[in-house]
Coordinates of N, CA and C in Angstrom, one line a residue:
M1 N -9.5 6.5 2.8 CA -10.0 6.1 4.1 C -11.1 5.0 3.9
K2 N -10.8 3.8 4.5 CA -11.8 2.7 4.4 C -12.6 2.7 5.7
F3 N -13.8 2.3 5.7 CA -14.7 2.4 6.8 C -15.3 1.0 7.1
V4 N -15.1 0.5 8.4 CA -15.6 -0.8 8.8 C -16.7 -0.6 9.8
I5 N -17.9 -1.1 9.6 CA -19.0 -1.0 10.5 C -19.4 -2.4 10.9
D6 N -19.1 -2.8 12.2 CA -19.4 -4.2 12.6 C -19.4 -4.2 14.2
D7 N -20.3 -4.9 14.8 CA -20.3 -4.9 16.3 C -19.4 -6.0 16.8
E8 N -18.7 -6.8 16.0 CA -17.7 -7.8 16.5 C -16.4 -7.1 16.5
K9 N -15.9 -6.7 17.7 CA -14.7 -5.9 17.8 C -13.5 -6.7 17.3
D10 N -13.4 -8.0 17.6 CA -12.3 -8.8 17.1 C -12.2 -8.8 15.6
L11 N -13.4 -8.9 15.0 CA -13.4 -8.9 13.5 C -13.0 -7.5 13.0
V12 N -13.4 -6.5 13.6 CA -13.1 -5.1 13.2 C -11.6 -4.9 13.3
K13 N -11.0 -5.4 14.4 CA -9.5 -5.3 14.6 C -8.8 -6.1 13.5
L14 N -9.3 -7.3 13.2 CA -8.6 -8.1 12.1 C -8.7 -7.4 10.8
L15 N -9.9 -6.9 10.4 CA -10.1 -6.2 9.1 C -9.3 -5.0 9.0
G16 N -9.3 -4.2 10.2 CA -8.5 -3.0 10.2 C -7.1 -3.2 9.9
K17 N -6.5 -4.2 10.5 CA -5.1 -4.5 10.3 C -4.8 -4.9 8.9
K18 N -5.7 -5.8 8.3 CA -5.5 -6.2 6.9 C -5.6 -5.0 6.0
I19 N -6.5 -4.1 6.2 CA -6.6 -2.9 5.4 C -5.4 -2.0 5.5
K20 N -5.0 -1.8 6.8 CA -3.8 -0.9 7.0 C -2.6 -1.5 6.3
D21 N -2.5 -2.9 6.4 CA -1.3 -3.5 5.8 C -1.3 -3.3 4.3
N22 N -2.4 -3.0 3.7 CA -2.5 -2.7 2.3 C -2.4 -1.2 2.0
G23 N -2.0 -0.4 3.0 CA -1.7 1.0 2.8 C -2.8 2.0 2.9
H24 N -3.9 1.6 3.6 CA -5.1 2.5 3.7 C -5.3 2.9 5.1
E25 N -5.9 4.0 5.3 CA -6.4 4.5 6.6 C -7.7 3.8 6.9
V26 N -8.0 3.6 8.2 CA -9.2 2.9 8.5 C -10.0 3.7 9.6
L27 N -11.3 3.8 9.3 CA -12.3 4.4 10.3 C -13.2 3.2 10.7
V28 N -13.6 3.2 12.0 CA -14.5 2.1 12.5 C -15.7 2.6 13.2
A29 N -16.8 1.8 13.2 CA -18.0 2.0 14.0 C -18.5 0.7 14.4
F30 N -19.2 0.6 15.6 CA -19.6 -0.6 16.1 C -21.1 -0.8 16.2
D31 N -21.8 0.1 15.6 CA -23.3 -0.1 15.4 C -23.8 0.8 14.2
G32 N -25.0 0.5 13.8 CA -25.5 1.2 12.6 C -25.6 2.7 12.7
E33 N -26.1 3.1 13.9 CA -26.3 4.6 14.2 C -25.0 5.3 14.0
E34 N -23.9 4.8 14.7 CA -22.6 5.4 14.6 C -22.1 5.3 13.2
G35 N -22.4 4.2 12.5 CA -21.9 4.1 11.1 C -22.5 5.1 10.2
I36 N -23.8 5.4 10.3 CA -24.5 6.4 9.5 C -23.9 7.7 9.7
E37 N -23.6 8.1 11.0 CA -23.1 9.4 11.3 C -21.7 9.5 10.8
K38 N -20.8 8.5 10.9 CA -19.4 8.6 10.4 C -19.3 8.5 8.9
S39 N -20.3 8.0 8.3 CA -20.3 7.9 6.8 C -20.3 9.3 6.2
K40 N -20.7 10.3 7.0 CA -20.7 11.7 6.5 C -19.2 12.2 6.3
L41 N -18.2 11.5 6.8 CA -16.8 11.8 6.5 C -16.4 11.4 5.1
N42 N -17.3 10.8 4.4 CA -17.1 10.4 3.0 C -15.9 9.4 2.8
P43 N -15.9 8.3 3.5 CA -14.8 7.3 3.2 C -15.0 6.8 1.8
D44 N -13.9 6.2 1.2 CA -14.0 5.8 -0.2 C -14.5 4.4 -0.4
L45 N -14.8 3.7 0.8 CA -15.4 2.4 0.7 C -15.9 2.0 2.1
I46 N -17.0 1.3 2.2 CA -17.6 0.9 3.5 C -17.8 -0.6 3.5
L47 N -17.2 -1.3 4.6 CA -17.5 -2.7 4.9 C -18.6 -2.7 6.0
L48 N -19.8 -3.3 5.7 CA -20.9 -3.1 6.5 C -21.5 -4.4 6.9
D49 N -21.5 -4.7 8.2 CA -22.2 -6.0 8.7 C -23.7 -5.8 8.7
I50 N -24.4 -6.9 8.5 CA -25.9 -6.8 8.5 C -26.4 -6.9 9.9
M51 N -26.0 -7.9 10.7 CA -26.5 -8.1 12.0 C -25.8 -7.2 13.0
M52 N -26.5 -6.1 13.4 CA -25.9 -5.1 14.3 C -27.0 -4.6 15.3
P53 N -26.6 -4.1 16.5 CA -27.6 -3.5 17.4 C -28.1 -2.2 16.9
Q54 N -29.2 -1.7 17.4 CA -29.9 -0.4 17.1 C -30.4 -0.4 15.7
I55 N -29.5 -0.2 14.7 CA -29.9 -0.2 13.3 C -29.2 -1.3 12.6
D56 N -29.9 -2.2 11.9 CA -29.1 -3.2 11.2 C -28.5 -2.7 9.9
G57 N -27.7 -3.6 9.3 CA -26.9 -3.2 8.1 C -27.8 -2.8 6.9
I58 N -28.9 -3.5 6.8 CA -29.8 -3.2 5.7 C -30.3 -1.8 5.7
D59 N -30.9 -1.5 6.9 CA -31.4 -0.1 7.1 C -30.3 0.9 7.0
A60 N -29.1 0.6 7.6 CA -28.0 1.6 7.6 C -27.6 1.8 6.1
C61 N -27.5 0.7 5.3 CA -27.1 0.9 3.9 C -28.1 1.8 3.2
M62 N -29.4 1.5 3.4 CA -30.4 2.3 2.6 C -30.3 3.8 3.0
R63 N -30.0 4.1 4.3 CA -29.9 5.5 4.7 C -28.6 6.1 4.2
I64 N -27.5 5.4 4.2 CA -26.3 5.9 3.7 C -26.4 6.2 2.2
R65 N -27.1 5.3 1.5 CA -27.3 5.4 0.0 C -28.1 6.6 -0.4
K66 N -28.8 7.2 0.5 CA -29.7 8.4 0.1 C -28.9 9.5 -0.5
D67 N -27.6 9.7 0.0 CA -26.8 10.8 -0.5 C -25.3 10.4 -0.7
K68 N -25.0 9.1 -0.6 CA -23.6 8.7 -0.8 C -23.5 7.6 -1.8
N69 N -22.4 7.6 -2.6 CA -22.3 6.6 -3.7 C -21.0 5.8 -3.7
M70 N -20.3 5.9 -2.5 CA -19.1 5.1 -2.4 C -19.4 3.6 -2.4
P71 N -18.5 2.7 -2.8 CA -18.8 1.3 -2.7 C -19.1 0.8 -1.3
I72 N -20.1 -0.1 -1.2 CA -20.4 -0.7 0.1 C -20.4 -2.3 -0.1
I73 N -19.6 -2.9 0.7 CA -19.6 -4.4 0.7 C -20.2 -4.9 2.0
M74 N -21.3 -5.7 1.8 CA -22.0 -6.3 3.0 C -21.3 -7.5 3.5
I75 N -21.2 -7.6 4.8 CA -20.6 -8.8 5.5 C -21.7 -9.4 6.4
S76 N -21.9 -10.7 6.2 CA -23.0 -11.4 7.0 C -22.7 -12.9 7.2
A77 N -23.2 -13.4 8.3 CA -23.2 -14.8 8.5 C -24.2 -15.6 7.7
K78 N -25.2 -14.8 7.2 CA -26.3 -15.4 6.4 C -25.8 -15.6 4.9
S79 N -26.0 -16.8 4.5 CA -25.5 -17.2 3.1 C -26.6 -17.5 2.1
E80 N -27.9 -17.4 2.6 CA -29.0 -17.7 1.7 C -29.1 -16.7 0.6
D81 N -29.6 -17.2 -0.6 CA -29.7 -16.3 -1.7 C -30.6 -15.1 -1.4
M82 N -31.7 -15.3 -0.7 CA -32.6 -14.2 -0.4 C -31.9 -13.1 0.5
D83 N -31.0 -13.5 1.4 CA -30.3 -12.6 2.2 C -29.4 -11.7 1.4
K84 N -28.7 -12.4 0.4 CA -27.9 -11.6 -0.5 C -28.7 -10.6 -1.3
I85 N -29.8 -11.1 -1.8 CA -30.7 -10.2 -2.6 C -31.1 -9.0 -1.8
H86 N -31.5 -9.2 -0.5 CA -31.9 -8.1 0.3 C -30.7 -7.1 0.5
G87 N -29.5 -7.6 0.7 CA -28.4 -6.7 0.9 C -28.1 -5.9 -0.4
L88 N -28.1 -6.6 -1.5 CA -27.8 -5.9 -2.8 C -28.9 -4.9 -3.2
T89 N -30.2 -5.3 -2.9 CA -31.3 -4.4 -3.2 C -31.2 -3.2 -2.3
A90 N -30.7 -3.3 -1.1 CA -30.6 -2.1 -0.2 C -29.6 -1.1 -0.7
G91 N -28.7 -1.5 -1.6 CA -27.7 -0.6 -2.2 C -26.3 -1.1 -2.1
A92 N -26.1 -2.3 -1.6 CA -24.7 -2.8 -1.5 C -24.2 -3.1 -2.9
D93 N -22.9 -3.0 -3.1 CA -22.2 -3.4 -4.3 C -21.7 -4.8 -4.4
D94 N -21.5 -5.4 -3.2 CA -21.0 -6.7 -3.1 C -21.4 -7.3 -1.8
Y95 N -21.3 -8.6 -1.6 CA -21.8 -9.4 -0.4 C -20.8 -10.5 -0.2
I96 N -20.3 -10.6 1.1 CA -19.4 -11.7 1.4 C -19.9 -12.3 2.7
T97 N -19.9 -13.7 2.8 CA -20.4 -14.3 4.0 C -19.3 -14.8 5.0
K98 N -19.6 -14.8 6.2 CA -18.7 -15.2 7.3 C -18.8 -16.8 7.4
P99 N -17.8 -17.5 7.7 CA -16.4 -17.0 7.8 C -15.8 -16.8 6.4
F100 N -14.9 -15.9 6.2 CA -14.3 -15.6 4.9 C -12.8 -15.5 5.0
N101 N -12.1 -15.7 4.0 CA -10.7 -15.5 3.9 C -10.4 -14.0 3.8
P102 N -9.6 -13.4 4.7 CA -9.4 -12.0 4.7 C -8.8 -11.6 3.3
L103 N -8.0 -12.5 2.7 CA -7.4 -12.1 1.4 C -8.4 -12.0 0.3
E104 N -9.5 -12.8 0.4 CA -10.6 -12.6 -0.5 C -11.3 -11.3 -0.3
L105 N -11.5 -10.9 0.9 CA -12.1 -9.6 1.2 C -11.3 -8.5 0.6
I106 N -10.0 -8.5 0.9 CA -9.1 -7.4 0.4 C -9.2 -7.4 -1.2
A107 N -9.3 -8.6 -1.8 CA -9.4 -8.6 -3.3 C -10.7 -8.0 -3.7
R108 N -11.8 -8.2 -3.0 CA -13.1 -7.6 -3.3 C -13.0 -6.1 -3.1
V109 N -12.3 -5.7 -2.0 CA -12.2 -4.2 -1.8 C -11.5 -3.5 -2.9
K110 N -10.4 -4.1 -3.4 CA -9.6 -3.5 -4.5 C -10.4 -3.5 -5.7
A111 N -11.2 -4.6 -6.0 CA -12.0 -4.6 -7.2 C -13.0 -3.6 -7.2
Q112 N -13.7 -3.4 -6.1 CA -14.7 -2.3 -6.0 C -14.2 -0.9 -6.2
L113 N -13.0 -0.7 -5.6 CA -12.3 0.6 -5.7 C -11.9 0.9 -7.1
R114 N -11.4 -0.1 -7.8 CA -11.0 0.0 -9.2 C -12.2 0.4 -10.1
R115 N -13.3 -0.3 -9.8 CA -14.6 -0.1 -10.6 C -15.1 1.3 -10.3
Y116 N -15.1 1.7 -9.0 CA -15.6 3.0 -8.7 C -14.7 4.1 -9.3
D117 N -13.4 4.0 -9.2 CA -12.5 5.0 -9.8 C -12.7 5.1 -11.3
K118 N -13.0 4.0 -11.9 CA -13.1 4.0 -13.4 C -14.4 4.7 -13.8
Y119 N -15.5 4.4 -13.1 CA -16.8 4.9 -13.6 C -17.4 6.0 -12.9
N120 N -16.8 6.4 -11.7 CA -17.4 7.5 -11.0 C -16.5 8.7 -10.7
I121 N -15.3 8.5 -10.6 CA -14.4 9.6 -10.3 C -13.8 10.2 -11.5
G122 N -13.3 9.5 -12.4 CA -12.9 10.0 -13.7 C -11.5 10.6 -13.6
N123 N -11.2 11.5 -12.7 CA -9.8 12.0 -12.6 C -9.7 12.6 -11.2
N124 N -8.4 12.8 -10.8 CA -8.1 13.2 -9.4 C -8.8 14.5 -9.0
N125 N -9.1 15.4 -10.0 CA -9.7 16.7 -9.7 C -11.1 16.6 -9.3
S126 N -11.8 15.4 -9.3 CA -13.1 15.3 -8.8 C -13.2 14.5 -7.5
K127 N -12.1 14.1 -6.9 CA -12.1 13.3 -5.7 C -12.5 14.1 -4.5
V128 N -13.4 13.6 -3.7 CA -13.7 14.2 -2.4 C -12.7 13.9 -1.3
I129 N -12.2 12.7 -1.3 CA -11.2 12.2 -0.3 C -9.9 12.1 -1.1
I130 N -8.9 12.8 -0.6 CA -7.5 12.6 -1.2 C -6.6 12.1 -0.1
E131 N -6.0 11.0 -0.3 CA -5.1 10.3 0.6 C -3.7 10.3 0.1
I132 N -2.7 10.9 0.8 CA -1.3 10.9 0.5 C -0.5 10.5 1.7
G133 N -0.1 9.2 1.7 CA 0.5 8.7 2.9 C -0.4 8.7 4.1
D134 N 0.0 9.3 5.2 CA -0.9 9.4 6.4 C -1.8 10.7 6.3
L135 N -1.6 11.4 5.3 CA -2.4 12.7 5.1 C -3.7 12.4 4.4
T136 N -4.8 12.8 5.0 CA -6.2 12.6 4.4 C -6.9 14.0 4.4
I137 N -7.4 14.3 3.2 CA -8.0 15.6 2.9 C -9.4 15.3 2.5
N138 N -10.4 15.8 3.2 CA -11.8 15.8 2.8 C -12.2 17.1 2.2
T139 N -12.4 17.2 0.9 CA -12.6 18.5 0.2 C -14.0 18.9 0.3
D140 N -14.9 18.0 0.7 CA -16.3 18.5 1.0 C -16.5 19.2 2.3
T141 N -15.9 18.5 3.4 CA -16.0 19.1 4.7 C -14.9 20.0 5.1
R142 N -13.9 20.0 4.2 CA -12.7 20.8 4.4 C -12.0 20.5 5.7
Q143 N -11.9 19.1 5.9 CA -11.2 18.6 7.1 C -9.9 17.9 6.6
V144 N -8.9 18.0 7.5 CA -7.6 17.3 7.2 C -7.2 16.5 8.4
W145 N -6.7 15.3 8.2 CA -6.1 14.5 9.2 C -4.7 14.1 8.9
V146 N -3.8 14.0 9.9 CA -2.5 13.4 9.7 C -2.6 12.1 10.6
G147 N -2.6 10.9 10.0 CA -2.9 9.7 10.8 C -4.3 9.8 11.4
E148 N -4.5 9.6 12.7 CA -5.8 9.7 13.3 C -6.1 11.1 13.9
K149 N -5.1 12.0 13.8 CA -5.3 13.3 14.4 C -5.8 14.3 13.3
E150 N -6.9 15.0 13.7 CA -7.4 16.0 12.8 C -6.6 17.3 13.0
V151 N -6.3 18.0 11.9 CA -5.5 19.2 11.9 C -6.4 20.4 11.5
R152 N -6.4 21.4 12.3 CA -7.2 22.6 12.0 C -6.4 23.6 11.1
L153 N -6.9 23.9 9.9 CA -6.3 24.8 9.0 C -7.1 26.0 8.8
T154 N -6.5 27.1 8.4 CA -7.2 28.3 8.0 C -7.7 28.1 6.6
P155 N -8.7 28.8 6.2 CA -9.3 28.6 4.8 C -8.2 28.7 3.7
K156 N -7.3 29.6 3.8 CA -6.2 29.8 2.8 C -5.2 28.6 2.8
E157 N -4.9 28.2 4.1 CA -4.0 27.0 4.2 C -4.6 25.8 3.6
F158 N -5.9 25.6 3.8 CA -6.6 24.5 3.2 C -6.6 24.6 1.7
D159 N -6.9 25.8 1.2 CA -6.9 25.9 -0.3 C -5.6 25.6 -0.9
I160 N -4.5 26.0 -0.3 CA -3.2 25.7 -0.8 C -2.9 24.2 -0.8
L161 N -3.2 23.6 0.4 CA -3.0 22.2 0.5 C -3.8 21.4 -0.5
E162 N -5.0 21.8 -0.7 CA -5.9 21.1 -1.7 C -5.3 21.2 -3.1
L163 N -4.9 22.4 -3.4 CA -4.3 22.7 -4.8 C -3.1 21.9 -5.0
L164 N -2.2 21.8 -4.0 CA -1.0 21.0 -4.2 C -1.3 19.5 -4.3
A165 N -2.3 19.1 -3.4 CA -2.6 17.6 -3.4 C -3.3 17.2 -4.7
R166 N -4.1 18.1 -5.3 CA -4.8 17.7 -6.6 C -3.8 17.7 -7.7
N167 N -2.6 18.3 -7.5 CA -1.6 18.4 -8.5 C -0.4 17.6 -8.0
K168 N -0.6 16.5 -7.3 CA 0.5 15.7 -6.7 C 1.6 15.4 -7.8
G169 N 2.9 15.7 -7.4 CA 4.0 15.4 -8.3 C 4.3 16.5 -9.2
I170 N 3.4 17.6 -9.3 CA 3.7 18.7 -10.2 C 4.2 19.9 -9.4
V171 N 5.2 20.5 -9.9 CA 5.8 21.7 -9.2 C 4.9 22.9 -9.6
L172 N 4.4 23.6 -8.6 CA 3.6 24.8 -8.8 C 4.4 26.0 -8.3
S173 N 4.5 27.0 -9.2 CA 5.2 28.2 -8.8 C 4.5 29.0 -7.8
I174 N 5.2 29.9 -7.1 CA 4.5 30.8 -6.1 C 3.5 31.6 -6.8
R175 N 3.8 32.1 -8.0 CA 2.8 32.9 -8.7 C 1.5 32.1 -9.0
K176 N 1.7 30.8 -9.4 CA 0.6 30.0 -9.8 C -0.3 29.7 -8.5
I177 N 0.4 29.4 -7.4 CA -0.4 29.2 -6.2 C -1.2 30.4 -5.7
Y178 N -0.5 31.5 -5.8 CA -1.1 32.8 -5.3 C -2.4 33.1 -6.2
E179 N -2.2 33.0 -7.5 CA -3.3 33.4 -8.4 C -4.4 32.4 -8.4
E180 N -4.1 31.1 -8.1 CA -5.2 30.1 -8.0 C -6.0 30.3 -6.7
V181 N -5.3 30.6 -5.6 CA -5.9 30.6 -4.3 C -6.5 32.0 -4.0
W182 N -5.8 33.1 -4.3 CA -6.2 34.4 -3.9 C -7.0 35.0 -5.1
K183 N -7.0 34.4 -6.3 CA -7.8 34.9 -7.4 C -7.5 36.4 -7.8
E184 N -6.2 36.7 -7.7 CA -5.8 38.1 -8.1 C -4.3 38.0 -8.6
E185 N -3.9 39.1 -9.2 CA -2.6 39.2 -9.8 C -1.5 39.1 -8.7
F186 N -0.5 38.4 -9.0 CA 0.7 38.2 -8.1 C 1.7 39.3 -8.4
F187 N 2.3 39.8 -7.2 CA 3.4 40.7 -7.3 C 4.6 40.1 -6.8
K188 N 5.7 40.2 -7.5 CA 7.0 39.4 -7.2 C 7.4 39.5 -5.8
A189 N 7.3 40.7 -5.2 CA 7.8 40.9 -3.8 C 6.9 40.3 -2.7
D190 N 5.8 39.9 -3.1 CA 4.8 39.4 -2.1 C 5.3 38.0 -1.6
N191 N 5.4 37.9 -0.2 CA 5.8 36.6 0.4 C 4.6 35.9 1.1
T192 N 3.4 36.3 0.7 CA 2.2 35.7 1.3 C 2.2 34.2 1.2
V193 N 2.5 33.6 0.0 CA 2.5 32.2 -0.2 C 3.5 31.5 0.7
T194 N 4.7 32.0 0.8 CA 5.8 31.5 1.6 C 5.4 31.4 3.0
V195 N 4.8 32.5 3.5 CA 4.4 32.5 4.9 C 3.3 31.4 5.2
H196 N 2.3 31.3 4.3 CA 1.3 30.3 4.5 C 1.8 28.9 4.4
I197 N 2.8 28.6 3.5 CA 3.4 27.3 3.4 C 4.1 27.0 4.7
T198 N 4.8 27.9 5.2 CA 5.6 27.7 6.5 C 4.6 27.3 7.6
N199 N 3.5 28.1 7.7 CA 2.4 27.8 8.7 C 1.8 26.4 8.5
L200 N 1.6 26.1 7.2 CA 1.0 24.8 6.9 C 1.9 23.6 7.3
R201 N 3.2 23.8 7.0 CA 4.1 22.7 7.4 C 4.2 22.5 8.9
E202 N 4.1 23.6 9.6 CA 4.1 23.5 11.1 C 2.9 22.6 11.6
K203 N 1.8 22.6 10.8 CA 0.7 21.9 11.2 C 0.6 20.4 10.7
I204 N 1.1 20.2 9.5 CA 1.0 18.8 9.0 C 2.2 18.0 8.9
E205 N 3.4 18.6 9.1 CA 4.6 17.9 9.1 C 5.1 17.5 10.5
A206 N 5.7 16.3 10.6 CA 6.3 15.9 11.9 C 7.5 16.8 12.2
D207 N 8.2 17.2 11.2 CA 9.4 18.1 11.3 C 9.3 19.1 10.2
S208 N 8.9 20.3 10.5 CA 8.7 21.3 9.4 C 10.0 21.6 8.7
K209 N 11.1 21.3 9.3 CA 12.4 21.7 8.7 C 12.8 20.5 7.7
A210 N 12.2 19.4 7.8 CA 12.5 18.2 6.9 C 11.1 17.7 6.5
P211 N 10.4 18.5 5.7 CA 9.0 18.2 5.3 C 8.9 16.9 4.4
V212 N 7.9 16.1 4.7 CA 7.6 14.9 4.0 C 6.6 15.2 2.9
Y213 N 5.7 16.1 3.1 CA 4.6 16.3 2.2 C 4.9 17.5 1.2
I214 N 5.0 18.7 1.8 CA 5.2 19.8 0.9 C 6.7 20.1 0.7
K215 N 7.2 19.8 -0.5 CA 8.6 19.9 -0.8 C 8.9 21.3 -1.5
T216 N 10.0 21.9 -1.2 CA 10.4 23.1 -1.9 C 11.3 22.7 -3.0
I217 N 11.0 23.2 -4.2 CA 11.8 23.0 -5.4 C 12.5 24.3 -5.7
W218 N 13.7 24.5 -5.3 CA 14.4 25.8 -5.3 C 14.4 26.4 -6.7
G219 N 13.9 27.7 -6.7 CA 13.9 28.4 -8.0 C 12.7 28.1 -8.8
A220 N 11.8 27.1 -8.3 CA 10.7 26.7 -9.2 C 9.4 26.9 -8.4
G221 N 9.3 26.4 -7.1 CA 8.1 26.5 -6.4 C 7.9 25.4 -5.4
Y222 N 6.7 24.8 -5.3 CA 6.4 23.8 -4.3 C 5.7 22.7 -5.0
K223 N 5.8 21.5 -4.3 CA 5.0 20.3 -4.8 C 4.8 19.4 -3.7
I224 N 3.7 18.5 -3.8 CA 3.5 17.4 -2.9 C 3.9 16.1 -3.7

């Protein structure tokens, strides 16, 4: 999930479209206060304008940086070296001036994400935000979205979904899922996992009888 904070609604619409065209979900805010609050959802990158009402981008960046380390790219109409220095000193990872070519911005976004993935995440099992198609999982807040809609899961449903998502492409047996989630020995006749998978599909799949996310591998188990 990528996060755009800017008071220029036309620019936000343009950037949002470009980001979505590159296969990412987009979250937006139109002032610094709203941006700081929504940063708690742990997007994996923030595009942050400097000149905004209420709280400007410099102050917002410093406040976000107190406990967040995702890449932040500053956007500004100011092109003086000192303005860039202020933005980078506040905690930004990159700085781009208006007007800019949207393709250049997308290239910078991709570069920052590659760098962040390489030096901060290490592997999929440490990611806070997991994105699979339109499915977004925040493992810190234990929230799940399908597109723009938040889906309410029970604790066990969330644990199963997170386990499958962190092992994307790998078939996990019913025994493996049960023992990882319930932390106790599995008994062959127990249908607990199957029932939870059925309920989970009802909540995250457009058609639970033709699932897109949680696939049944007959005789083996389940996978995403």
